[in-house]
Amino acid sequence: MDKSSATWTLLNWLEPDPERAGKKYEEIRQSLIKLFVWRGCVDAEDLADETIDRVARRVPELVNSYEGNPERYFYGVAKKVFLEYTRQKRLPTTTLPLDTEHPEIDPIQKADEAQTREIMYDCLDKCLMSLNPQARELVLQYYGESKRAKVDFRKNLASHSGLSVSTLRARMYKIRATLEKCIEKCMKEQTSVEK
Amino acid sequence: MDMSQNLPEENLIRGYFLGDLAEGEQERVEERLFTDREFFETSLVIEGELVDDYALGLLPKNEREKLLRRFLRTPQQYQKVRLAKILEQYISNTQVSPAPGEGGATPQASLITRLFSRLIPWKLSEARQRRRSDIGQNEPDAWKRLLGEAQSNRNLVFSLIADDWLGLQLLLRLREDSAMTLEGLTDGVEGSDADLITALTRLIKCGLVVETQEVFSCSMLGAEMLEKIDKLSGSDLHA
């Protein structure tokens, strides 16, 4: 079976309705990527795709033999893929220098860091401006408020903004995700220009 | 995404990220990431908040260490923390503190606060652009110049917002009519003569208005500033 017909069979196994099957496929892929990231894998997307490929190869048998929720099956395969990954490639055991004032960073690295931060500031300018005014306002308040009122700052901000805490949290998640994507793209562009 | 408070569930997810769960519990959480979309989305929200709390120094020491050991090991996660830190620094460096008793720039906050929070970052961004070109020049001189620029930026914003936006009102009138005498300019604008003249003097000092033989007009900088305000406030001030 070639790859496209295997994918088609896989989608059909997930849901008979093509549109819903496509949505489910995407959701499973997102869950896989996050699972691998949260387990500390650097190559999360590749591992997610490897998992999907393995499931797709087995679907012709699964259609008749497997009973239950297909998503659970993906999780089972993902665990195997993860085990193999840990055997071949050691997971990062050392932590990254997350504190900005890291004593062991040498001066050259510090200069690079300063330059990267400068690029990031420029990207932030652009990306914040690309948000709609309400979203931009919320980001400015969220990160500004966190400094002023450390305890329960989300609750404080929600009451000031006239939002429920749950709406604020969900909205902040979406805005943060948009900003992350925008900044990642901008950083890549800026870095290639500087090179 | 229904984020109504479900504390036991949220604690479970936090426990997952902090590595507090027993193996069986951890697997049950992971399985639900696949079978329960709402649970998955709640996990994303909590992940983001934990990263923010870590970056902003809001986590207790033991949770901070757990998160670092268990969760913040990959470049992707590192990038998230970094972004939160830089965002917070960027905002605290650029945002104007709210007036006493004011909770912050809420959606209902005055236009002044809102414009301040947008114009200042814009001006600072320009200053950063110039700072980059200063690399290699005499550092103390460059800083002196930057501080001077920051002061002139503050004066510029003040010239617009002082006396209930009198400066902005005058500047808008000058954009409508390219050249006006003092009488024509102040006609119909609320404020005492002294206030009007003071506002006009501030605009001239900041270079937003030019005066030639007692005729006033909007400068290039003034037009550029109005354009920025139109853009940043999301409204057309012509209207």
Tab-separated table of C-alpha atoms in Angstrom:
chain	number	residue	atom	x	y	z
A	1	MET	CA	0.000	0.000	0.000
A	2	ASP	CA	1.463	3.378	-0.960
A	3	LYS	CA	1.650	6.253	1.477
A	4	SER	CA	-1.334	8.228	0.178
A	5	SER	CA	-3.708	5.286	0.252
A	6	ALA	CA	-2.417	4.336	3.716
A	7	THR	CA	-3.186	7.875	4.882
A	8	TRP	CA	-6.622	7.696	3.310
A	9	THR	CA	-7.347	4.391	5.076
A	10	LEU	CA	-6.069	5.879	8.310
A	11	LEU	CA	-8.386	8.891	7.986
A	12	ASN	CA	-11.306	6.643	7.210
A	13	TRP	CA	-10.515	4.567	10.275
A	14	LEU	CA	-10.501	7.684	12.436
A	15	GLU	CA	-13.834	8.990	11.119
A	16	PRO	CA	-15.915	8.094	8.076
A	17	ASP	CA	-16.650	11.782	7.461
A	18	PRO	CA	-13.555	13.204	5.665
A	19	GLU	CA	-13.795	16.661	7.214
A	20	ARG	CA	-14.070	15.344	10.760
A	21	ALA	CA	-11.373	12.793	10.052
A	22	GLY	CA	-8.997	15.556	8.959
A	23	LYS	CA	-9.727	17.494	12.134
A	24	LYS	CA	-9.180	14.432	14.290
A	25	TYR	CA	-5.922	13.674	12.500
A	26	GLU	CA	-4.643	17.163	13.249
A	27	GLU	CA	-5.698	16.900	16.873
A	28	ILE	CA	-3.901	13.578	17.278
A	29	ARG	CA	-0.777	15.021	15.699
A	30	GLN	CA	-0.861	18.003	18.066
A	31	SER	CA	-1.284	15.686	21.056
A	32	LEU	CA	1.630	13.563	19.879
A	33	ILE	CA	3.913	16.544	19.412
A	34	LYS	CA	3.070	17.880	22.845
A	35	LEU	CA	3.512	14.459	24.423
A	36	PHE	CA	7.018	14.171	23.013
A	37	VAL	CA	7.920	17.755	23.903
A	38	TRP	CA	6.667	17.282	27.436
A	39	ARG	CA	8.702	14.108	27.714
A	40	GLY	CA	11.769	16.128	26.817
A	41	CYS	CA	12.301	15.080	23.181
A	42	VAL	CA	14.024	17.566	20.926
A	43	ASP	CA	12.698	15.973	17.712
A	44	ALA	CA	9.050	15.992	18.773
A	45	GLU	CA	7.581	16.613	15.321
A	46	ASP	CA	9.610	13.837	13.687
A	47	LEU	CA	8.620	11.437	16.425
A	48	ALA	CA	4.961	12.383	16.029
A	49	ASP	CA	5.162	11.711	12.293
A	50	GLU	CA	6.972	8.430	12.888
A	51	THR	CA	4.160	7.374	15.232
A	52	ILE	CA	1.518	8.279	12.671
A	53	ASP	CA	3.380	6.394	9.922
A	54	ARG	CA	3.582	3.293	12.070
A	55	VAL	CA	-0.113	3.426	12.867
A	56	ALA	CA	-0.959	4.056	9.206
A	57	ARG	CA	0.999	0.966	8.163
A	58	ARG	CA	-0.998	-1.178	10.559
A	59	VAL	CA	-4.430	0.277	9.844
A	60	PRO	CA	-5.514	-2.375	7.297
A	61	GLU	CA	-5.260	-4.991	10.079
A	62	LEU	CA	-6.594	-2.672	12.761
A	63	VAL	CA	-9.790	-1.897	10.879
A	64	ASN	CA	-10.974	-5.452	11.483
A	65	SER	CA	-9.187	-6.367	14.692
A	66	TYR	CA	-8.900	-3.307	16.925
A	67	GLU	CA	-11.731	-2.441	19.225
A	68	GLY	CA	-11.865	0.818	21.040
A	69	ASN	CA	-10.786	4.373	20.688
A	70	PRO	CA	-8.196	4.891	17.879
A	71	GLU	CA	-6.573	7.732	19.864
A	72	ARG	CA	-5.614	5.251	22.585
A	73	TYR	CA	-3.854	3.168	19.978
A	74	PHE	CA	-1.802	6.149	18.897
A	75	TYR	CA	-0.782	6.715	22.493
A	76	GLY	CA	0.343	3.091	22.803
A	77	VAL	CA	2.491	3.366	19.666
A	78	ALA	CA	3.879	6.712	20.847
A	79	LYS	CA	5.113	5.092	24.041
A	80	LYS	CA	7.016	2.490	22.000
A	81	VAL	CA	8.480	5.152	19.726
A	82	PHE	CA	9.574	7.084	22.793
A	83	LEU	CA	11.258	4.026	24.315
A	84	GLU	CA	13.220	3.416	21.126
A	85	TYR	CA	14.167	7.073	21.007
A	86	THR	CA	15.516	7.023	24.550
A	87	ARG	CA	17.559	3.930	23.748
A	88	GLN	CA	19.126	5.454	20.644
A	89	LYS	CA	19.409	9.019	21.697
A	90	ARG	CA	19.889	10.142	25.226
A	91	LEU	CA	17.363	12.676	26.394
A	92	PRO	CA	18.819	15.982	27.459
A	93	THR	CA	19.704	15.572	31.102
A	94	THR	CA	21.319	18.907	31.708
A	95	THR	CA	19.188	21.934	32.071
A	96	LEU	CA	19.533	24.896	29.791
A	97	PRO	CA	20.769	28.274	31.011
A	98	LEU	CA	17.365	29.726	31.673
A	99	ASP	CA	18.439	32.464	34.035
A	100	THR	CA	19.527	35.512	32.099
A	101	GLU	CA	22.306	36.297	34.557
A	102	HIS	CA	24.080	32.986	34.214
A	103	PRO	CA	27.564	33.146	35.743
A	104	GLU	CA	29.137	30.527	33.466
A	105	ILE	CA	28.267	32.250	30.208
A	106	ASP	CA	31.432	33.604	28.621
A	107	PRO	CA	31.647	37.184	27.295
A	108	ILE	CA	31.266	36.164	23.635
A	109	GLN	CA	28.152	34.221	24.470
A	110	LYS	CA	26.915	37.202	26.472
A	111	ALA	CA	27.417	39.466	23.469
A	112	ASP	CA	25.497	37.018	21.288
A	113	GLU	CA	22.785	36.892	23.898
A	114	ALA	CA	22.544	40.685	23.940
A	115	GLN	CA	22.323	40.777	20.172
A	116	THR	CA	19.654	38.080	20.127
A	117	ARG	CA	17.697	39.966	22.752
A	118	GLU	CA	17.903	43.073	20.625
A	119	ILE	CA	16.534	41.157	17.629
A	120	MET	CA	13.831	39.721	19.854
A	121	TYR	CA	12.844	43.219	20.989
A	122	ASP	CA	12.480	44.299	17.385
A	123	CYS	CA	10.389	41.229	16.643
A	124	LEU	CA	8.278	41.929	19.702
A	125	ASP	CA	7.619	45.435	18.416
A	126	LYS	CA	6.411	44.039	15.131
A	127	CYS	CA	4.462	41.137	16.553
A	128	LEU	CA	2.742	43.180	19.240
A	129	MET	CA	1.704	45.681	16.597
A	130	SER	CA	0.275	42.878	14.473
A	131	LEU	CA	-2.096	41.834	17.266
A	132	ASN	CA	-5.527	43.396	17.394
A	133	PRO	CA	-5.729	46.333	19.859
A	134	GLN	CA	-7.638	44.374	22.526
A	135	ALA	CA	-5.172	41.496	22.440
A	136	ARG	CA	-2.230	43.868	22.568
A	137	GLU	CA	-3.763	45.669	25.518
A	138	LEU	CA	-4.256	42.397	27.330
A	139	VAL	CA	-0.634	41.330	26.818
A	140	LEU	CA	0.647	44.674	28.066
A	141	GLN	CA	-1.564	44.433	31.125
A	142	TYR	CA	-0.818	40.767	31.763
A	143	TYR	CA	2.948	41.071	31.823
A	144	GLY	CA	2.830	44.527	33.429
A	145	GLU	CA	0.435	43.352	36.147
A	146	SER	CA	2.484	40.275	36.966
A	147	LYS	CA	5.301	42.516	38.153
A	148	ARG	CA	3.107	44.686	40.317
A	149	ALA	CA	0.836	42.132	41.928
A	150	LYS	CA	2.675	38.848	42.100
A	151	VAL	CA	0.061	36.973	44.049
A	152	ASP	CA	-3.136	36.232	42.177
A	153	PHE	CA	-2.223	38.602	39.399
A	154	ARG	CA	-4.452	36.735	36.972
A	155	LYS	CA	-7.412	37.157	39.298
A	156	ASN	CA	-6.646	40.864	39.751
A	157	LEU	CA	-6.235	41.381	36.046
A	158	ALA	CA	-9.448	39.507	35.262
A	159	SER	CA	-11.426	41.708	37.627
A	160	HIS	CA	-9.844	44.883	36.204
A	161	SER	CA	-10.499	43.766	32.647
A	162	GLY	CA	-14.077	42.745	33.270
A	163	LEU	CA	-13.309	39.174	32.179
A	164	SER	CA	-13.795	35.945	34.062
A	165	VAL	CA	-10.561	34.287	35.150
A	166	SER	CA	-11.234	31.367	32.829
A	167	THR	CA	-11.839	33.650	29.827
A	168	LEU	CA	-8.674	35.568	30.607
A	169	ARG	CA	-6.608	32.385	30.833
A	170	ALA	CA	-7.961	30.944	27.611
A	171	ARG	CA	-7.516	34.242	25.814
A	172	MET	CA	-3.962	34.661	27.080
A	173	TYR	CA	-3.101	31.175	25.916
A	174	LYS	CA	-4.263	31.978	22.377
A	175	ILE	CA	-2.500	35.326	22.279
A	176	ARG	CA	0.709	33.809	23.630
A	177	ALA	CA	0.576	31.083	20.986
A	178	THR	CA	0.071	33.689	18.240
A	179	LEU	CA	2.954	35.756	19.559
A	180	GLU	CA	5.249	32.738	19.810
A	181	LYS	CA	4.603	31.818	16.182
A	182	CYS	CA	5.025	35.386	14.984
A	183	ILE	CA	8.266	35.869	16.917
A	184	GLU	CA	9.682	32.546	15.791
A	185	LYS	CA	9.029	33.498	12.168
A	186	CYS	CA	10.384	37.021	12.632
A	187	MET	CA	13.526	35.777	14.406
A	188	LYS	CA	14.258	33.387	11.557
A	189	GLU	CA	13.844	36.170	9.009
A	190	GLN	CA	15.932	38.669	11.002
A	191	THR	CA	18.690	36.163	11.694
A	192	SER	CA	18.970	35.231	8.028
A	193	VAL	CA	19.132	38.939	7.096
A	194	GLU	CA	21.909	39.559	9.674
A	195	LYS	CA	23.893	36.617	8.327
B	1	MET	CA	-12.271	25.898	25.687
B	2	ASP	CA	-14.145	25.758	28.971
B	3	MET	CA	-11.673	26.928	31.550
B	4	SER	CA	-14.147	27.061	34.412
B	5	GLN	CA	-12.268	26.285	37.581
B	6	ASN	CA	-11.728	22.577	37.944
B	7	LEU	CA	-9.053	22.549	40.564
B	8	PRO	CA	-8.538	18.787	41.068
B	9	GLU	CA	-8.019	18.401	37.325
B	10	GLU	CA	-5.746	21.414	37.108
B	11	ASN	CA	-3.716	20.184	40.041
B	12	LEU	CA	-3.357	16.858	38.302
B	13	ILE	CA	-2.008	18.569	35.189
B	14	ARG	CA	0.341	20.732	37.239
B	15	GLY	CA	1.495	17.581	38.992
B	16	TYR	CA	2.189	16.046	35.592
B	17	PHE	CA	4.349	18.958	34.507
B	18	LEU	CA	6.186	19.087	37.806
B	19	GLY	CA	6.832	15.347	37.769
B	20	ASP	CA	4.852	14.776	40.956
B	21	LEU	CA	2.672	11.925	39.675
B	22	ALA	CA	3.173	8.215	40.078
B	23	GLU	CA	3.830	6.340	36.824
B	24	GLY	CA	0.276	5.023	36.499
B	25	GLU	CA	-1.225	8.447	37.075
B	26	GLN	CA	1.177	9.980	34.614
B	27	GLU	CA	0.076	7.517	31.942
B	28	ARG	CA	-3.576	8.229	32.620
B	29	VAL	CA	-2.919	11.933	32.172
B	30	GLU	CA	-1.092	11.311	28.915
B	31	GLU	CA	-3.824	9.076	27.582
B	32	ARG	CA	-6.379	11.774	28.283
B	33	LEU	CA	-4.339	14.187	26.181
B	34	PHE	CA	-5.444	12.033	23.252
B	35	THR	CA	-8.995	11.162	24.217
B	36	ASP	CA	-10.257	14.344	25.883
B	37	ARG	CA	-9.766	17.493	23.844
B	38	GLU	CA	-10.829	19.833	26.603
B	39	PHE	CA	-8.310	18.257	28.934
B	40	PHE	CA	-5.613	18.683	26.287
B	41	GLU	CA	-6.458	22.364	25.863
B	42	THR	CA	-6.489	22.926	29.599
B	43	SER	CA	-3.027	21.351	29.689
B	44	LEU	CA	-1.795	23.853	27.103
B	45	VAL	CA	-3.118	26.742	29.184
B	46	ILE	CA	-1.463	25.409	32.325
B	47	GLU	CA	1.791	24.777	30.480
B	48	GLY	CA	1.830	28.422	29.355
B	49	GLU	CA	1.053	29.681	32.831
B	50	LEU	CA	3.735	27.551	34.446
B	51	VAL	CA	6.281	28.813	31.939
B	52	ASP	CA	5.186	32.391	32.652
B	53	ASP	CA	5.283	31.853	36.394
B	54	TYR	CA	8.750	30.352	36.080
B	55	ALA	CA	10.005	33.186	33.907
B	56	LEU	CA	8.468	35.884	36.069
B	57	GLY	CA	9.830	34.371	39.264
B	58	LEU	CA	6.401	33.575	40.695
B	59	LEU	CA	7.008	29.898	41.492
B	60	PRO	CA	8.180	28.629	44.878
B	61	LYS	CA	11.754	27.359	44.834
B	62	ASN	CA	10.894	23.645	44.995
B	63	GLU	CA	8.450	23.900	42.056
B	64	ARG	CA	10.944	25.962	40.127
B	65	GLU	CA	13.552	23.245	40.486
B	66	LYS	CA	11.123	20.490	39.578
B	67	LEU	CA	10.009	22.314	36.476
B	68	LEU	CA	13.563	22.930	35.427
B	69	ARG	CA	14.530	19.288	35.899
B	70	ARG	CA	11.463	17.655	34.492
B	71	PHE	CA	10.076	19.981	31.948
B	72	LEU	CA	12.334	22.765	30.759
B	73	ARG	CA	14.964	20.653	29.064
B	74	THR	CA	14.429	21.206	25.366
B	75	PRO	CA	15.236	24.255	23.246
B	76	GLN	CA	11.516	24.654	22.472
B	77	GLN	CA	10.659	25.004	26.133
B	78	TYR	CA	13.710	27.174	26.715
B	79	GLN	CA	12.494	29.496	23.995
B	80	LYS	CA	9.110	29.816	25.705
B	81	VAL	CA	10.705	30.844	28.983
B	82	ARG	CA	12.949	33.250	27.212
B	83	LEU	CA	10.073	34.849	25.380
B	84	ALA	CA	8.106	35.320	28.615
B	85	LYS	CA	11.134	36.905	30.292
B	86	ILE	CA	11.835	39.221	27.413
B	87	LEU	CA	8.180	40.163	27.086
B	88	GLU	CA	8.037	41.059	30.740
B	89	GLN	CA	11.276	43.085	30.525
B	90	TYR	CA	10.104	44.790	27.368
B	91	ILE	CA	6.821	45.787	28.945
B	92	SER	CA	8.257	46.897	32.266
B	93	ASN	CA	10.857	48.973	30.390
B	94	THR	CA	8.353	50.599	28.152
B	95	GLN	CA	5.012	50.793	29.919
B	96	VAL	CA	4.132	53.848	31.913
B	97	SER	CA	3.141	53.161	35.520
B	98	PRO	CA	-0.531	53.699	36.208
B	99	ALA	CA	-1.625	56.637	38.277
B	100	PRO	CA	-2.048	55.945	41.991
B	101	GLY	CA	-5.245	54.066	42.626
B	102	GLU	CA	-5.540	53.031	39.019
B	103	GLY	CA	-5.358	49.329	38.479
B	104	GLY	CA	-3.601	49.492	35.137
B	105	ALA	CA	-4.486	50.121	31.517
B	106	THR	CA	-7.860	48.433	31.462
B	107	PRO	CA	-10.021	48.426	28.349
B	108	GLN	CA	-12.000	51.181	30.058
B	109	ALA	CA	-8.854	53.137	30.919
B	110	SER	CA	-8.373	56.614	29.589
B	111	LEU	CA	-7.166	57.125	26.072
B	112	ILE	CA	-4.123	58.806	27.603
B	113	THR	CA	-3.010	55.626	29.332
B	114	ARG	CA	-3.688	53.580	26.242
B	115	LEU	CA	-1.839	55.880	23.905
B	116	PHE	CA	1.038	56.181	26.321
B	117	SER	CA	1.411	52.435	26.447
B	118	ARG	CA	1.580	52.317	22.656
B	119	LEU	CA	3.442	55.458	21.716
B	120	ILE	CA	6.268	54.984	24.178
B	121	PRO	CA	7.155	51.506	22.878
B	122	TRP	CA	7.065	52.909	19.347
B	123	LYS	CA	9.423	55.742	20.242
B	124	LEU	CA	11.696	53.392	22.195
B	125	SER	CA	11.809	51.063	19.272
B	126	GLU	CA	13.097	53.923	17.152
B	127	ALA	CA	15.663	54.712	19.822
B	128	ARG	CA	16.826	51.091	19.759
B	129	GLN	CA	17.237	51.284	16.003
B	130	ARG	CA	19.495	54.266	16.461
B	131	ARG	CA	21.337	52.598	19.349
B	132	ARG	CA	22.280	49.733	17.050
B	133	SER	CA	23.861	52.204	14.656
B	134	ASP	CA	25.771	53.680	17.614
B	135	ILE	CA	27.707	50.469	18.177
B	136	GLY	CA	31.358	51.331	17.803
B	137	GLN	CA	30.847	54.948	18.681
B	138	ASN	CA	31.696	56.461	22.006
B	139	GLU	CA	29.399	54.625	24.482
B	140	PRO	CA	28.907	57.415	27.093
B	141	ASP	CA	28.065	59.893	24.328
B	142	ALA	CA	25.619	57.448	22.800
B	143	TRP	CA	23.895	56.949	26.149
B	144	LYS	CA	23.818	60.679	26.799
B	145	ARG	CA	22.145	61.151	23.452
B	146	LEU	CA	19.694	58.319	24.130
B	147	LEU	CA	18.693	59.797	27.467
B	148	GLY	CA	18.222	63.125	25.757
B	149	GLU	CA	16.013	61.449	23.178
B	150	ALA	CA	13.975	59.773	25.896
B	151	GLN	CA	13.402	63.159	27.518
B	152	SER	CA	12.374	64.731	24.235
B	153	ASN	CA	9.990	61.826	23.615
B	154	ARG	CA	8.350	62.448	26.959
B	155	ASN	CA	8.053	66.165	26.170
B	156	LEU	CA	6.571	65.331	22.818
B	157	VAL	CA	3.862	63.108	24.272
B	158	PHE	CA	3.200	65.628	27.024
B	159	SER	CA	2.761	68.422	24.464
B	160	LEU	CA	-0.120	66.439	22.985
B	161	ILE	CA	-1.914	65.247	26.079
B	162	ALA	CA	-1.536	68.155	28.516
B	163	ASP	CA	-4.641	70.188	29.396
B	164	ASP	CA	-7.059	67.521	28.285
B	165	TRP	CA	-5.439	66.872	24.895
B	166	LEU	CA	-5.354	70.531	23.943
B	167	GLY	CA	-2.141	70.051	21.956
B	168	LEU	CA	-3.619	67.174	19.983
B	169	GLN	CA	-6.738	69.197	19.219
B	170	LEU	CA	-4.641	72.055	17.890
B	171	LEU	CA	-2.447	69.758	15.854
B	172	LEU	CA	-5.493	68.089	14.312
B	173	ARG	CA	-6.884	71.473	13.287
B	174	LEU	CA	-3.593	72.309	11.634
B	175	ARG	CA	-3.659	69.056	9.722
B	176	GLU	CA	-7.111	69.926	8.390
B	177	ASP	CA	-6.084	73.474	7.360
B	178	SER	CA	-2.505	73.643	6.298
B	179	ALA	CA	-1.830	77.177	7.625
B	180	MET	CA	-3.693	79.158	10.258
B	181	THR	CA	-3.320	82.325	12.238
B	182	LEU	CA	-3.536	82.189	16.026
B	183	GLU	CA	-7.061	83.573	15.940
B	184	GLY	CA	-8.290	81.048	13.417
B	185	LEU	CA	-6.541	78.199	15.150
B	186	THR	CA	-7.972	78.849	18.593
B	187	ASP	CA	-11.435	79.772	17.416
B	188	GLY	CA	-13.911	77.267	18.825
B	189	VAL	CA	-11.292	75.379	20.822
B	190	GLU	CA	-12.114	75.200	24.517
B	191	GLY	CA	-9.548	76.646	26.915
B	192	SER	CA	-8.272	79.961	28.165
B	193	ASP	CA	-6.029	82.054	25.930
B	194	ALA	CA	-3.117	81.365	28.272
B	195	ASP	CA	-3.656	77.587	28.014
B	196	LEU	CA	-3.936	77.763	24.224
B	197	ILE	CA	-0.748	79.737	23.850
B	198	THR	CA	1.114	77.465	26.268
B	199	ALA	CA	-0.057	74.397	24.353
B	200	LEU	CA	0.966	75.935	21.056
B	201	THR	CA	4.372	76.898	22.440
B	202	ARG	CA	4.946	73.295	23.596
B	203	LEU	CA	4.039	71.981	20.137
B	204	ILE	CA	6.456	74.405	18.505
B	205	LYS	CA	9.259	73.514	20.938
B	206	CYS	CA	8.798	69.827	20.181
B	207	GLY	CA	8.853	70.471	16.458
B	208	LEU	CA	5.282	69.320	15.856
B	209	VAL	CA	4.157	72.790	14.708
B	210	VAL	CA	6.065	75.441	12.798
B	211	GLU	CA	5.418	79.159	12.872
B	212	THR	CA	6.266	81.532	10.064
B	213	GLN	CA	5.291	85.187	10.425
B	214	GLU	CA	2.495	84.404	12.886
B	215	VAL	CA	1.057	81.706	10.671
B	216	PHE	CA	1.077	78.183	12.101
B	217	SER	CA	1.260	74.885	10.289
B	218	CYS	CA	1.689	71.202	11.082
B	219	SER	CA	5.297	70.053	10.620
B	220	MET	CA	6.401	66.809	8.952
B	221	LEU	CA	7.017	65.355	12.410
B	222	GLY	CA	3.545	66.485	13.495
B	223	ALA	CA	1.952	64.797	10.488
B	224	GLU	CA	3.961	61.648	11.129
B	225	MET	CA	2.941	61.642	14.775
B	226	LEU	CA	-0.741	61.996	13.912
B	227	GLU	CA	-0.433	59.180	11.430
B	228	LYS	CA	1.083	56.959	14.119
B	229	ILE	CA	-1.663	57.866	16.556
B	230	ASP	CA	-4.295	57.052	13.928
B	231	LYS	CA	-2.660	53.716	13.373
B	232	LEU	CA	-1.970	52.802	16.982
B	233	SER	CA	-5.314	53.880	18.369
B	234	GLY	CA	-7.055	51.943	15.604
B	235	SER	CA	-9.163	54.965	14.689
B	236	ASP	CA	-9.014	57.695	12.136
B	237	LEU	CA	-8.603	60.979	13.941
B	238	HIS	CA	-9.676	62.826	10.799
B	239	ALA	CA	-13.232	61.811	11.551
